[in-house]
Short mmCIF file of C-alpha atoms in Angstrom, two decimals:
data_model
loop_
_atom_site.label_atom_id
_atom_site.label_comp_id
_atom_site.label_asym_id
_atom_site.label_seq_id
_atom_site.Cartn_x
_atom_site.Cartn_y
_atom_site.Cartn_z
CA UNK A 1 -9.71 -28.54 -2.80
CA UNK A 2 -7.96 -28.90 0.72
CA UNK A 3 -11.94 -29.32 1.91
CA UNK A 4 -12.48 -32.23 0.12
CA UNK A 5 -9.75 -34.23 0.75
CA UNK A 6 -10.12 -33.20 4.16
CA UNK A 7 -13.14 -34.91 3.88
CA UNK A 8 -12.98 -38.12 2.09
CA UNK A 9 -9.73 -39.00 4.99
CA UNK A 10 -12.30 -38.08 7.44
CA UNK A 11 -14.48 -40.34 6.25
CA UNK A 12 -11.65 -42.92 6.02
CA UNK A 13 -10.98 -42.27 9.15
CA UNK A 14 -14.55 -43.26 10.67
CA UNK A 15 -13.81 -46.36 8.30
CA UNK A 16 -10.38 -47.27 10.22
CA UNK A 17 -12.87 -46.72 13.38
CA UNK A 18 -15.20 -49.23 12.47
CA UNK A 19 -12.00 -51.59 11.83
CA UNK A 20 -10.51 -50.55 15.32
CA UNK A 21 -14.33 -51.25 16.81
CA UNK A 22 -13.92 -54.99 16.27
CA UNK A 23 -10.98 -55.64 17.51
CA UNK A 24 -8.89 -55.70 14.02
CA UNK A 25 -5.96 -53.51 15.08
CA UNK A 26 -4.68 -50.74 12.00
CA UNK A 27 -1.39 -50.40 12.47
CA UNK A 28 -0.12 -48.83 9.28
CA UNK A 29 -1.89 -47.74 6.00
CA UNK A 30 -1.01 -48.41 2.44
CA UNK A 31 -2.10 -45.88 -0.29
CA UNK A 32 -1.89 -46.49 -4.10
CA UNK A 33 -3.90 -44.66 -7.07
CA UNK A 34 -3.86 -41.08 -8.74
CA UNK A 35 -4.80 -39.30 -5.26
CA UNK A 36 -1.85 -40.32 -3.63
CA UNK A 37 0.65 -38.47 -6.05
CA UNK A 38 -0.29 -35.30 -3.85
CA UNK A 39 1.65 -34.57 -1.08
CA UNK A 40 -1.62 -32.77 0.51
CA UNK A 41 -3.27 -36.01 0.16
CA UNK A 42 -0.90 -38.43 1.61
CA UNK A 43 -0.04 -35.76 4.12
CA UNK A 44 -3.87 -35.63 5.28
CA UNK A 45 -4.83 -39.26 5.33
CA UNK A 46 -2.17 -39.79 7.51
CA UNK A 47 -3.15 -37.13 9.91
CA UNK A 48 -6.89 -37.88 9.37
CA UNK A 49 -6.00 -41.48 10.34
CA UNK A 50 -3.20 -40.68 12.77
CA UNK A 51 -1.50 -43.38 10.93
CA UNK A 52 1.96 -43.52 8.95
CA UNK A 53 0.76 -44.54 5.41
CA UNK A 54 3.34 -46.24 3.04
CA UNK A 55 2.16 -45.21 -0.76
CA UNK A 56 2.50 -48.21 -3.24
CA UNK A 57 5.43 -48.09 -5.39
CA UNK A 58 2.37 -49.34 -8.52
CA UNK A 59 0.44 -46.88 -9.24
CA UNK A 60 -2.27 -50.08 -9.82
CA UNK A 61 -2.51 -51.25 -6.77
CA UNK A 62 -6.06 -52.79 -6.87
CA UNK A 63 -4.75 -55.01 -9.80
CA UNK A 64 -1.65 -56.50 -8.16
CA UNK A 65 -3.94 -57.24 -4.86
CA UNK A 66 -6.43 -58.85 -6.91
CA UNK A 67 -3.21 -60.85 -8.26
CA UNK A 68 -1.47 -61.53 -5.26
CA UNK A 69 -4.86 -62.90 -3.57
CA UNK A 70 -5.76 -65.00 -6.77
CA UNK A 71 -2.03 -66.50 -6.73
CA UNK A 72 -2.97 -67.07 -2.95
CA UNK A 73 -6.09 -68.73 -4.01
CA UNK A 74 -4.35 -71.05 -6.58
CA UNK A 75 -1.47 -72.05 -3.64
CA UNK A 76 1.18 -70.59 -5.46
CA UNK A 77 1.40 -67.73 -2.80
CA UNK A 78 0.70 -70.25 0.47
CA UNK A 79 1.66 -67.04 3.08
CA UNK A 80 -0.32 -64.10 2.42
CA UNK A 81 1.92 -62.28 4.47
CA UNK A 82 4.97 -63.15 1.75
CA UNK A 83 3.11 -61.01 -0.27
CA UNK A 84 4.39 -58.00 1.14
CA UNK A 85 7.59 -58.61 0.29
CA UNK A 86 6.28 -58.33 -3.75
CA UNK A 87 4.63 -54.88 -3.13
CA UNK A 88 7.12 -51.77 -2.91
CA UNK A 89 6.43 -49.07 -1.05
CA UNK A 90 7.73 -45.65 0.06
CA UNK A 91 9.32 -44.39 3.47
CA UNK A 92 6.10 -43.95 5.81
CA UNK A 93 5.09 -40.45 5.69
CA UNK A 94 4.42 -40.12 9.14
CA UNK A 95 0.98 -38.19 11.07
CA UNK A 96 1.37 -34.26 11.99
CA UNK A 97 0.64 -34.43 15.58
CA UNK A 98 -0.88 -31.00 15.42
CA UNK A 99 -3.42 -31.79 12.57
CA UNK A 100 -4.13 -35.32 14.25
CA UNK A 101 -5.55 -33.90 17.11
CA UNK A 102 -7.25 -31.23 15.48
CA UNK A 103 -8.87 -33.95 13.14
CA UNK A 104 -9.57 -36.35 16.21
CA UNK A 105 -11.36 -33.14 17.92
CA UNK A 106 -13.53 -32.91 14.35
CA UNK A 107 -14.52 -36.41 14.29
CA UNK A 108 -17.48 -36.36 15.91
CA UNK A 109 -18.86 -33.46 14.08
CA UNK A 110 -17.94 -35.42 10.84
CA UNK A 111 -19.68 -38.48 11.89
CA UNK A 112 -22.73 -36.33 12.97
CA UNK A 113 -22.97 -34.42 9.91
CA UNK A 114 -23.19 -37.67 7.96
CA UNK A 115 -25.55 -38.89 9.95
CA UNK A 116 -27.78 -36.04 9.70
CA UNK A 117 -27.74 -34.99 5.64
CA UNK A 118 -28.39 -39.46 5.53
CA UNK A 119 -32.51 -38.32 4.62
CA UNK A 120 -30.63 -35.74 2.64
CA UNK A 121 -28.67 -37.44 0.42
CA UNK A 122 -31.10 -40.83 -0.05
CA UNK A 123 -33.83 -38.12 -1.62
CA UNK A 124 -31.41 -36.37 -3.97
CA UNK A 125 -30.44 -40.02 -4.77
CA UNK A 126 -34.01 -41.02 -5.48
CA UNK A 127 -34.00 -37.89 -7.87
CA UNK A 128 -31.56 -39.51 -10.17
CA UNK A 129 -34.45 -42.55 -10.85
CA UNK A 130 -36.85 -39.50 -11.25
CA UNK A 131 -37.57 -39.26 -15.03
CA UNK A 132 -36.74 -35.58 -16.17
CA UNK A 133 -38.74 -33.08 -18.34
CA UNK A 134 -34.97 -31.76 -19.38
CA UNK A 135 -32.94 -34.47 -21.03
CA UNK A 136 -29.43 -34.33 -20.84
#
């Protein structure tokens, strides 16, 4: 278990990297959904991202973004930045500075890895188009 959330925050990590690579500074992260009710997970991203990350007091945050930015659409929110007064969220849970180094040191092998299973993973993806002698 501990691998694989390991590695979907390293892979959010490269993510916040590609963010930080134009110039679009992350300061802080917000978390909502069903993975962020573990402590291991909230506890990892924000190592992973060396980041404090705030989880969402609404467990559906996609819907109440979608919301606030289609009230912003319609003028009734003009300041998207008001909007984060409507959205609670926890204390920051702060990065381990142990396991953010140790996570900054793995980085690179991450990002290598993914780049070399890439042929990998677009054949076993062209396998699911593959008709099959074994119907499921």
């Amino acid at each position: 278990m501990r691998a694989a959330v390991e590695g979907v925050c390293q892979q959010l990590a490269l993510v916040r990297d590609a963010f930080s690579a134009t110039g679009l500074p992350v300061r802080e992260v917000r978390a909502t959904g069903g993975a962020v009710a573990s402590s291991l997970w909230v506890r990892t991203l924000a190592a992973a991202l060396d980041l404090p990350v705030r989880v969402a007091d609404s467990p559906e945050g996609t819907g109440l973004g979608a919301c606030l930015l289609g009230l912003h659409a319609l003028g009734a929110l003009p300041d998207l930045d008001e909007a984060t007064a409507l959205v609670g969220v926890s204390d920051p849970v702060e990065p381990d500075p142990a396991a953010a180094g140790l996570y900054r040191r793995m980085r690179p092998l991450v990002e290598q890895s993914a780049r070399a299973l890439a042929d990998v993973l677009t054949t076993l993806d062209a396998l699911d188009d593959t008709p099959s002698d074994n119907p499921a």
